[in-house]
Amino acid sequence: MIVRRLIAVLGAGSLLAAAGCGGSAPSGAAGDAAGSGDGPVRIGALHPVSGSMAVDGLQMRRGAQLAVEQINESGGIASLGGREVRLATADTQGKPEIGQSEAQRLISGGAVGLIGTYQSSVSSNVSVVAERNEVPFVMDVTASDEIFQHGYRYSFRVQPGSAKISESAAEYLEQVSEKAGKPAERVAVLHEQTDFGTGAADAFEVAAGKLGMEVGPRISYDATTAADFTSQITQVKASGADVLVVAGYYGDSLLIAKAVDAVKPDLDAVWGVSNGAYDQPKFVSDAGELGDRYFSTNYHFDAQNPETRRLRAEYQQRFGAPMRTGAVLSYDAVQAIAAGVEEAGSTDPAAVRDGIARARIAPLTVGNGPVRFGRDGENVNSAAVLMQIQNGRVKQVYPPEKAESDPDYSVAW
Amino acid sequence: MTATIDTDAPETRAPSATLAVLKRAGVVGALVAVAIAVALVQSGSGIVVWQSVVTGLLTGGLYGLIAMGLTLIFGVLDIVNFAHGALLAVAMFISFGVVQATGLHPYLTMLVTVPALFLVGVLVHRGLLSGSGGATLENQLLITLGLSLLLENGLLLFFGAEPKNVGLPGETHLDVFGAVVAGSRLYAFAGAVALGLALYWMLQHTGLGTAIRAVASNGPGAELVGINVRRIHTLTFAIGAACAGAAAALAVPLLSVTPTLGEQFNITAFVVVVLGGMGNVVGALVGGLLIGLVEQLTTIYLDGQSSLLGVFVVFVLVLFLRPQGLFGRRT
Amino acid sequence: MSLLELSGVDKKFRGLHALSDVEMSVSEGEIVGVIGPNGAGKTTLFNVICGALKPDSGSVRFSGTDVTGRKPETIARRGMVRTFQLMRPFASMTVAENVSLAAQHHTRGAARLRDHATEVVARVGLEEWAHRPATELPTAGLKRLELARALAARPRVLLLDEVLAGLLPAEREPVLDLLAELREQDGTTLVFIEHIMAAVMRLSDRVLVLDQGAVLATGTPDEVTADPRVIDAYLGEEPTTDADA
Amino acid sequence: MLTLEKLSAGYGRMRILHEVDLHVGAGELVALVGANGAGKTTTLRSICGQLPPQAGRIVFDGGDTAGRRPDVLVRDGLVHVPEDRALFGTLTVEENLRMGAWTASAEDTTTRLEQVYDLFPILAERRGQVAQTFSGGQQQMLAIGRALMAGPRMLLLDEPSTGLAPKLTWTMLDAVREIRDTGVSVLLVEQNAKQALAIADRAYVMESGSIVLSGGGGELADDERVRKAYLGL
Amino acid sequence: MTDTAVESRRQTRPGAPAAPPLRPQNRQFAVLAVLVLLAIPLPLILPSAQGAVAVRILIFLIMAVGWNIMSGFGGMFSFGHAAYFGLGAYTSAYLLVEHGVSPWVGMAAGMVVAAAVAMVIGYFSFRYDLKGAYFALATFAFAEMLRLVTTSSDVVNGAVGYQVPLIQGSSVWQMQFPAGSPAYFWIALVLAGGAVALSILFRHSPAGRYVVAIRDDELAAASVGAPVMRHKLLTVALSGAITAVAGAFYTQYYLFIDPQLAFGSSVSIEAIVTAVIGGIGTIWGPVVGAVIVGSLSDVTATLLATPPEFLSFLQGRSGLDVILYAVMLILIVRLMPKGIFGTLADKISERRRR
């Protein structure tokens, strides 16, 4: 008796909660659930706006919002008679299972496509949801290359994959060091030991090997516990390597820079690959002089593109913070979906998918041309750029056509 | 009249206890020496191993520092304080905030963090842990677990997840027989030793310290000599929290300050506490050094493995074989 | 033939000699009382017999087999069951559940278990309490529950640790009657620690006196109570004159 | 000094003491004897504040002790030495003694420390030794010494002879009488009836949670009924 | 003798409570059946996002039931149930991805592996007599070790983890269905119902009664013949196996698993918190707890998406749901140590007795 009553009460409670969730979708969601009504075209954005990734998540959500505003200002979707676009947002909390249910919610709310999600584990889940529902999913930031090995039809990615960045890093390193007259021969690699760092280091090792560089020592570390890298840097110093490649997150990369400053190994360069710190303005201010002349190969907003400059200025003005590359990628991802709708002339997600596959989008991030998706869903023209901290600023230095200034192949100590 | 009662107490027992501790210290020392020798063979580079040992000891000092407050709470109140790491994070944020607001030298923020954490400790103990609801071990564990989630996410809610950094003004590097030591780490290490000695002195030679040990040794007995046990418990918890405050000020130049930074230290600190024997402040310091070494040597032994793995292996071995810790006495 | 036999049992705690060289033999159907002042080692003796403690040396034989250092549950299942001086009910269970648990190792099936438990509960006079939480019982009830639980395990030898302590004189009678009946009807062998001498006198065939871990005397109740050493051990020595000096 | 009026006490629903009346005058040494499980220890635990009474009153020095914890009563001069001695095992002898004077001034601590060392010289010899390495007799001396450090006006002693060899028991009880002679009231719980009755001014005999006999110490010592209460003859 | 027995069963005196039913499990099974029947139409009624929440609740439920058997009934406070969840998840994922074995077989294999590991960890912990905090810390250490070893083992894809390949169409044997299919919910419902049924069966079996007695008083239980070690091992094995089911189903539903998701300490904490909030050591506590904890993050998400006026400052802030559940955990432990269900059940049975 008691039990049943209790369960009934709780059941009612959870139904209420569930109803509440449904209610959180903007009103009218049910009306155009099929995506065929006259209302705005809905694009779903999944980002971690709570939890430890919230800062980046929020940046990306805002970047997507700016893209939607830009589209509407320039007349909406022309092929649908100027229909407006609206962003439907969701918080993944950085958890795959939340990401999955939120993706489901956005899709049943009538989203024609999804963007997201900043984390590989969440993107892995959302890509499956997208595939099953036959709704396109354009990834803005997602490092994992694994997702694109399943032959999913509905998954796309704007940013260059981890392997591509690593290959570019090896290539740029070879060329830049050669040009400076100090060709890199022996490269030490220090990487965090999860998926992200290991993947980057593996790809780099292969690419560098092909270019005739010797990789070693390779040292991995646990980013969640490492508090001091003096020993690792001493090991690098003892090995006689010319260059130190670092694939890590922000905090650990900062500690590595401090240890390099302490040990002062005999290096020609410190080189970030997909690094979370060495191309961040925050690193410049946190590390100060000891970060000077650090290189970083990564995806990046295109600092040479006036459109990008305009967008970043607007972001800075509206939100009081510099716009990060992730947010610019979200902007591009929304543009990709909008272009897909434009191309398809329909809000049917399957048609939009084909539209995206056909579309060409001028990106605000660095690329070798317009965003164009290959068979596997990867952006064929995605590219990584080399940045260096010069005089307290992060500058694009290579390849030459993207360079703001010349690379300075030397170290500060 | 004098009552003389002849006794059969073996008088050799006290010295033999000291001897046993020395013997165990010898065994541990020998194990460490062997471990270092193996590392030398494995790595092939003297300087790398030496740097690892130095780094391990310095990091270990930090672990000892953080574990001191925890061991006090564990030993006297029998509370597995899962919120200790979160308290450390709170103290770090206070320290960071003070540096930001006033430009004070990071170490001087101790003047704020220590009293602040002391107060937090009083509030937490009085508000959450003492009294009937907190009675059983599991309940206290769950309450402190809840508290750590609360504090971490509270910090997240109000300060965001962006890591914050505090530099040490006038940071220098020293050369110790070829190994490089950052001044900030050396100061933190010295601070850990000083704090450990201060705590030890306080426990051994002050009335309050003796009372704390008395309560730990026999709570009902302490009540029978007129000690207000609940007050001593609160004070002990507050002192333990204040230790986290001191640790925070010493460690703030070394780490990126994030709401969840306590997590990485929490479990290490528990290992240190168990290793050193619960309630044993000097044991915590020694245990900290050992764990620091274990971490560094793990990375030499097992390339590609997390340094935590070695820590957990040592932990499990200690739990099974010497649950009273290296320097504790089996009860 | 002796059913339970201890020889040379020694047990030390941190230098304290809790039992030294204890010899003891109990025949089938016998009732043996164990007496001795506080701290004499009586409960330690039970702990060693029932496997809760391992003796440092010496052996415990039960029904012809050596059970020294065997696990308590093994010894219990063989038919040697004890009660505890400080009552240890299963706090989350009712009285009947406490009792039927003890019968589980020889009786299967919910209905048969319940019948068995009901019978035992009635036998110790706890019917009214059968379905209440065991923790609600008063002292006397808990003592009976200890007894009931041990009985439900179908003991051949029942070791009772102060089942009468804390009972009012009026409450003792039925328990004593029950113990007597156990031997008469069930043929159970009883070894019991007791301070209440009237009970020891009335029930025991033989009495074993422990003092400071050693067997001070054995014999019939009359022999033992007349033994001056026993009286000394109990009431303490007379004041000696030289101590006044 | 101390009066119990119809005191009933116990644990939870379990009642162990049934309306106990008892009185200890100033400077008196009163023995409370009885068989195991008669309720003697429970009586002491109630008096010292560890176990709140279920009914009845405890009046110490003219005031009701209701709701006062042991640490508060110690400040008023009522000190309890429990049967398990409750020593601080990891502390040295001297630390144990100094803790005994937690409520006293530094001056008093020093003088009392000397007095205790005078009473039990062995403690002075081993002042630096850790208490848990002591034998039973030494622990008992330390426990009493620690209680004296508080400067008690009334001492509750629970079975000071437990675990002692018979010869030592007497010496111990003699020390108790010595303490009485310094003006401290003592309520002594003993199973060791003969000796307790021999030194007590007055005595109560307890059985099944009630007082069944009372009278002068010497008078009860010869009383056949005491013997019966123990041996049940 | 028989007469008194009958009389006491007939129960005439007002003071004595009535004899409980001979098989109390029958009533609990009935309740379970009703609950399951009521839940069957849910996925057809709920919008799909809420359907996903409902599945998540069921996963929490299985985890909490598993934890409750060991820590609630058995009193062995585990702080490392992520170990068993993760073993279930990884075993099934490994078998499916590397060897194409059906997830159902993988689930069964995961149960076996988890039970075996639980028994090994348990054996050593009991052998060395770890109790209370030490036991909790040891279980935690084992779970963390599994996480670290998995992270760096190429055999199981290291930190990358496993992504379950998507198949075309739906297959019960492969446990894959189209988006929004109610089948996932129904499978989870069967598994959760089975877990609760197993927990009921166990609780009322001779073994389960021994386990509870051992929890209450180990020596007393041994003294009436309860085989202590064997039953403790049985308990941890059963607990591990049930928790492994949650892990295996999780992998199959979310189609992705990595070391942090599988063995991370947050998994252990979720299992504990769910059972504690509902009520430790009761059959229905984990059920109640799962409904609350499982839907909590969605309730807060809703609250934050469109916050009421006085909470508007929280919009866009993070961590609120965890704060809520932390506060709930602390309050429940302080004020209702038996959890929501345990406390209510006590109150009601007390009132009934009066």
XYZ file of C-alpha atoms in Angstrom, chain A:
413
model
C 0.000 0.000 0.000
C 2.581 2.464 1.230
C 4.875 1.448 -1.500
C 2.350 1.935 -4.182
C 1.302 5.331 -2.902
C 4.907 6.400 -2.659
C 5.721 5.259 -6.125
C 2.657 6.969 -7.459
C 3.716 10.253 -5.887
C 7.246 9.943 -7.153
C 6.097 8.834 -10.551
C 3.901 11.880 -10.764
C 6.835 13.980 -9.707
C 9.068 12.637 -12.389
C 6.360 13.044 -15.004
C 6.021 16.650 -13.933
C 9.736 17.050 -14.252
C 9.582 15.462 -17.648
C 6.761 17.732 -18.663
C 8.844 20.639 -17.428
C 11.627 19.590 -19.701
C 9.325 19.460 -22.628
C 8.065 22.898 -21.686
C 11.543 24.254 -21.815
C 11.578 23.987 -25.551
C 10.385 27.305 -26.972
C 6.657 27.430 -27.466
C 5.412 26.324 -30.812
C 7.897 23.499 -30.931
C 5.162 20.964 -31.338
C 3.624 22.892 -34.229
C 6.561 22.531 -36.538
C 7.852 19.326 -35.130
C 8.100 17.901 -38.592
C 10.084 20.931 -39.661
C 7.644 21.725 -42.390
C 5.684 24.632 -40.905
C 6.175 28.299 -41.595
C 8.097 29.076 -38.415
C 11.799 29.629 -38.249
C 14.212 26.901 -39.302
C 15.575 25.323 -36.180
C 19.234 24.465 -35.671
C 20.199 22.613 -32.547
C 23.369 23.508 -30.631
C 24.727 21.092 -28.022
C 27.461 22.404 -25.788
C 28.647 21.915 -22.225
C 27.507 25.155 -20.626
C 27.749 23.744 -17.138
C 30.463 21.673 -15.570
C 34.172 22.097 -15.943
C 34.017 22.814 -19.676
C 31.455 25.568 -19.280
C 33.681 28.458 -20.338
C 34.324 27.018 -23.786
C 30.805 25.671 -24.060
C 29.334 29.091 -23.510
C 31.744 30.659 -25.992
C 30.624 28.179 -28.619
C 26.940 28.650 -27.949
C 27.419 32.408 -28.403
C 29.407 31.866 -31.578
C 26.522 29.831 -32.972
C 24.077 32.526 -31.883
C 26.065 35.188 -33.762
C 25.975 33.021 -36.878
C 22.180 32.714 -36.661
C 21.838 36.480 -36.264
C 24.104 37.074 -39.204
C 22.017 34.758 -41.386
C 18.774 36.395 -40.403
C 20.180 39.885 -40.933
C 21.188 38.971 -44.423
C 17.687 37.824 -45.275
C 17.304 34.327 -43.879
C 17.146 31.261 -46.081
C 16.594 32.565 -49.589
C 15.501 29.274 -51.118
C 12.712 29.058 -48.526
C 11.519 32.564 -49.207
C 13.657 34.194 -46.564
C 12.613 32.058 -43.680
C 14.369 32.908 -40.480
C 16.729 30.621 -38.623
C 16.531 30.005 -34.896
C 19.021 28.397 -32.562
C 17.695 25.764 -30.156
C 20.260 25.281 -27.427
C 20.966 22.418 -25.078
C 23.417 21.824 -22.249
C 25.293 18.542 -22.403
C 26.843 19.147 -18.973
C 29.864 17.438 -20.460
C 28.211 14.050 -20.026
C 27.547 11.687 -22.940
C 24.267 10.383 -21.547
C 22.905 13.897 -21.093
C 24.181 14.775 -24.549
C 22.248 11.888 -25.984
C 18.912 12.732 -24.398
C 19.317 16.421 -25.195
C 20.107 15.621 -28.832
C 16.964 13.526 -28.941
C 15.015 16.419 -27.473
C 16.339 18.896 -30.052
C 15.537 16.518 -32.885
C 12.004 15.913 -31.736
C 11.733 19.678 -31.328
C 12.154 19.925 -35.080
C 15.845 20.711 -35.510
C 16.990 20.303 -39.117
C 20.554 19.784 -37.997
C 22.746 19.736 -34.920
C 26.087 21.281 -34.084
C 28.409 20.486 -31.189
C 29.765 19.275 -28.874
C 33.335 20.159 -27.863
C 33.979 16.728 -26.312
C 34.744 13.575 -28.229
C 32.841 11.311 -25.865
C 29.673 13.390 -26.203
C 30.076 13.758 -29.950
C 30.391 9.982 -30.267
C 26.962 9.619 -28.719
C 25.323 12.434 -30.580
C 26.648 11.155 -33.885
C 24.793 7.905 -33.253
C 21.582 9.713 -32.375
C 21.934 11.780 -35.523
C 22.541 8.719 -37.651
C 19.534 6.896 -36.276
C 17.234 9.853 -36.679
C 18.710 10.764 -40.043
C 19.454 14.311 -38.981
C 22.742 15.932 -39.967
C 25.257 16.642 -37.207
C 28.023 19.125 -37.969
C 30.784 18.964 -35.397
C 32.507 22.180 -34.568
C 35.115 21.012 -32.064
C 35.652 17.262 -31.737
C 39.160 15.914 -31.670
C 38.452 12.200 -32.068
C 39.058 10.724 -35.493
C 37.388 7.501 -34.402
C 33.873 8.777 -35.130
C 34.664 9.070 -38.814
C 35.721 5.494 -39.170
C 32.185 4.091 -38.920
C 30.928 5.326 -42.252
C 28.206 7.467 -40.713
C 26.336 9.412 -43.372
C 25.046 12.168 -41.164
C 28.245 13.203 -39.379
C 30.363 16.124 -40.548
C 33.284 17.988 -39.067
C 34.558 21.489 -39.764
C 37.808 21.428 -37.786
C 40.805 19.466 -38.958
C 41.102 16.092 -37.262
C 43.726 15.292 -34.740
C 45.808 13.335 -37.237
C 45.689 16.133 -39.764
C 46.927 18.658 -37.214
C 49.773 16.382 -36.219
C 50.768 15.817 -39.820
C 50.770 19.543 -40.457
C 52.811 20.062 -37.308
C 55.496 17.691 -38.519
C 55.487 19.273 -41.945
C 55.664 22.850 -40.613
C 58.384 21.880 -38.169
C 60.480 20.387 -40.856
C 60.092 23.405 -43.125
C 60.463 26.114 -40.512
C 63.521 24.544 -38.900
C 65.088 23.945 -42.259
C 64.559 27.545 -43.264
C 66.088 28.750 -40.004
C 69.189 26.688 -40.738
C 68.699 24.481 -37.681
C 66.958 21.406 -39.122
C 65.146 19.425 -36.457
C 66.645 15.959 -36.180
C 65.586 14.618 -32.884
C 62.163 15.504 -31.467
C 61.052 14.737 -27.920
C 57.305 14.295 -27.439
C 55.523 14.947 -24.187
C 51.827 14.104 -24.242
C 48.934 13.583 -21.887
C 47.920 9.963 -21.867
C 44.262 9.918 -22.840
C 42.768 9.585 -26.260
C 43.533 13.156 -27.249
C 47.216 13.401 -26.385
C 48.091 9.853 -27.342
C 46.346 10.166 -30.701
C 48.144 13.428 -31.473
C 51.515 11.988 -30.473
C 50.994 8.797 -32.502
C 50.102 10.700 -35.636
C 52.971 13.096 -35.123
C 55.465 10.290 -34.695
C 54.403 8.665 -37.939
C 54.455 11.906 -39.883
C 57.774 13.061 -38.455
C 59.310 9.687 -39.177
C 58.295 9.985 -42.815
C 60.005 13.362 -42.989
C 63.210 11.888 -41.629
C 62.985 13.192 -38.100
C 63.704 10.905 -35.186
C 61.139 10.913 -32.421
C 62.305 10.226 -28.893
C 61.934 10.133 -26.059
C 58.158 9.881 -25.964
C 56.885 10.615 -22.482
C 53.274 10.398 -21.425
C 51.689 11.748 -18.271
C 48.365 11.801 -16.447
C 47.074 15.332 -16.737
C 44.701 14.952 -13.813
C 47.464 14.345 -11.301
C 50.679 15.763 -12.684
C 51.862 18.667 -10.582
C 55.494 19.048 -11.600
C 57.250 18.253 -14.871
C 60.823 18.894 -13.836
C 61.741 15.207 -14.093
C 60.238 14.813 -17.537
C 61.995 17.911 -18.837
C 65.239 16.708 -17.283
C 64.745 13.499 -19.207
C 64.246 15.533 -22.390
C 67.362 17.509 -21.608
C 69.373 14.346 -21.028
C 68.188 12.903 -24.348
C 69.741 15.720 -26.367
C 66.584 16.383 -28.419
C 66.433 19.570 -30.531
C 62.714 20.177 -30.253
C 60.084 19.473 -27.620
C 56.598 18.699 -28.883
C 53.809 19.035 -26.331
C 50.297 17.643 -26.746
C 48.410 18.545 -23.588
C 45.590 20.491 -21.968
C 45.875 23.950 -20.547
C 47.011 23.400 -16.949
C 49.588 20.730 -17.666
C 50.982 22.628 -20.639
C 51.473 25.641 -18.392
C 53.313 23.501 -15.838
C 55.475 22.096 -18.624
C 56.409 25.626 -19.671
C 57.386 26.376 -16.084
C 59.514 23.251 -15.900
C 61.203 24.110 -19.206
C 62.001 27.500 -17.775
C 63.513 25.849 -14.692
C 65.530 23.128 -16.377
C 66.475 25.135 -19.480
C 67.082 22.171 -21.779
C 69.184 22.693 -24.874
C 66.316 23.048 -27.361
C 65.737 24.982 -30.535
C 61.997 25.182 -30.072
C 58.996 24.183 -27.965
C 56.161 23.160 -30.216
C 52.539 22.574 -29.237
C 50.497 20.104 -31.252
C 46.725 20.390 -30.791
C 47.872 22.055 -27.608
C 45.322 23.532 -25.228
C 47.529 26.376 -24.020
C 50.223 27.621 -26.359
C 47.939 29.519 -28.689
C 45.756 31.011 -25.945
C 45.996 34.668 -24.946
C 45.457 33.436 -21.393
C 48.656 31.445 -21.583
C 50.502 34.583 -22.561
C 49.293 36.391 -19.506
C 49.662 33.433 -17.112
C 53.100 32.347 -18.267
C 54.486 35.777 -19.027
C 57.950 35.865 -20.510
C 58.595 32.182 -20.123
C 56.071 31.439 -22.839
C 57.809 33.656 -25.322
C 58.447 32.141 -28.777
C 56.448 28.984 -28.103
C 55.027 27.477 -31.264
C 51.662 25.841 -31.629
C 50.141 23.978 -34.540
C 46.400 23.900 -34.258
C 43.128 24.790 -35.900
C 42.559 28.464 -35.519
C 40.312 31.314 -36.489
C 41.669 33.039 -39.551
C 43.262 36.191 -38.191
C 43.884 37.425 -41.747
C 40.233 37.294 -42.742
C 38.471 40.668 -42.300
C 35.158 38.882 -41.730
C 36.729 37.014 -38.828
C 38.096 40.236 -37.403
C 34.697 41.857 -37.624
C 33.047 38.897 -35.940
C 35.588 38.753 -33.147
C 35.303 42.478 -32.551
C 31.540 42.132 -32.265
C 31.902 39.231 -29.863
C 34.371 41.156 -27.734
C 32.020 44.093 -27.627
C 28.918 42.099 -26.763
C 30.315 39.578 -24.333
C 33.350 41.351 -22.947
C 35.771 38.540 -23.703
C 37.955 37.605 -26.663
C 36.265 35.140 -28.985
C 38.043 31.807 -29.035
C 38.627 29.556 -31.978
C 35.977 27.102 -30.762
C 33.323 29.778 -30.986
C 34.412 30.663 -34.515
C 34.148 26.984 -35.445
C 30.616 26.900 -34.084
C 29.875 29.911 -36.222
C 31.168 28.017 -39.256
C 29.204 24.909 -38.324
C 25.917 26.849 -38.179
C 26.787 28.401 -41.523
C 27.319 24.910 -42.917
C 23.857 23.759 -41.858
C 22.235 26.948 -43.117
C 24.016 26.481 -46.434
C 22.723 22.922 -46.516
C 19.145 24.123 -46.046
C 19.668 26.775 -48.660
C 21.029 24.192 -51.058
C 18.263 21.704 -50.360
C 15.479 24.262 -50.376
C 13.792 22.127 -47.786
C 13.713 21.576 -44.051
C 13.619 17.833 -44.370
C 16.712 16.734 -42.445
C 17.619 14.061 -44.976
C 17.498 16.623 -47.764
C 19.458 19.064 -45.628
C 22.084 16.378 -45.195
C 22.537 16.106 -48.919
C 22.578 19.870 -49.151
C 25.392 20.074 -46.621
C 27.306 17.456 -48.527
C 27.025 19.607 -51.665
C 27.533 22.998 -50.068
C 30.608 25.220 -50.164
C 30.971 27.607 -47.258
C 33.497 30.348 -46.841
C 34.942 29.718 -43.384
C 36.124 32.196 -40.792
C 38.621 29.628 -39.580
C 41.861 28.825 -41.313
C 41.388 26.518 -44.262
C 42.767 25.722 -47.681
C 39.597 26.873 -49.325
C 35.857 26.792 -48.760
C 34.451 24.237 -46.333
C 33.632 21.198 -48.411
C 32.783 17.829 -46.882
C 34.210 14.640 -48.242
C 32.594 11.236 -48.348
C 33.671 10.503 -44.796
C 32.159 13.767 -43.565
C 35.476 15.496 -42.960
C 36.111 19.002 -44.218
C 38.389 18.441 -47.179
C 39.819 21.928 -46.974
C 40.371 22.086 -43.256
C 43.860 23.073 -42.303
C 46.016 23.699 -39.316
C 48.078 26.807 -38.883
C 51.281 27.483 -37.005
C 51.176 30.136 -34.338
C 53.881 31.601 -32.226
C 53.899 33.836 -29.205
C 55.743 36.942 -30.205
C 56.023 40.003 -28.011
C 53.195 38.884 -25.809
C 50.801 38.120 -28.659
C 49.704 34.941 -30.413
C 50.505 35.397 -34.084
C 49.955 33.227 -37.140
C 53.381 32.605 -38.589
C 53.075 29.726 -41.046
C 52.238 28.752 -43.774
C 53.279 32.050 -45.394
C 49.895 32.771 -46.993
C 48.310 32.798 -43.534
C 51.196 34.439 -41.723
C 50.882 37.674 -39.793
C 54.622 37.660 -39.200
C 57.629 35.432 -39.748
C 58.395 32.531 -37.478
C 61.274 33.109 -35.092
C 62.890 29.711 -34.721
C 64.687 30.165 -31.431
C 64.080 29.966 -27.743
C 63.884 32.666 -25.116
C 66.360 31.347 -22.566
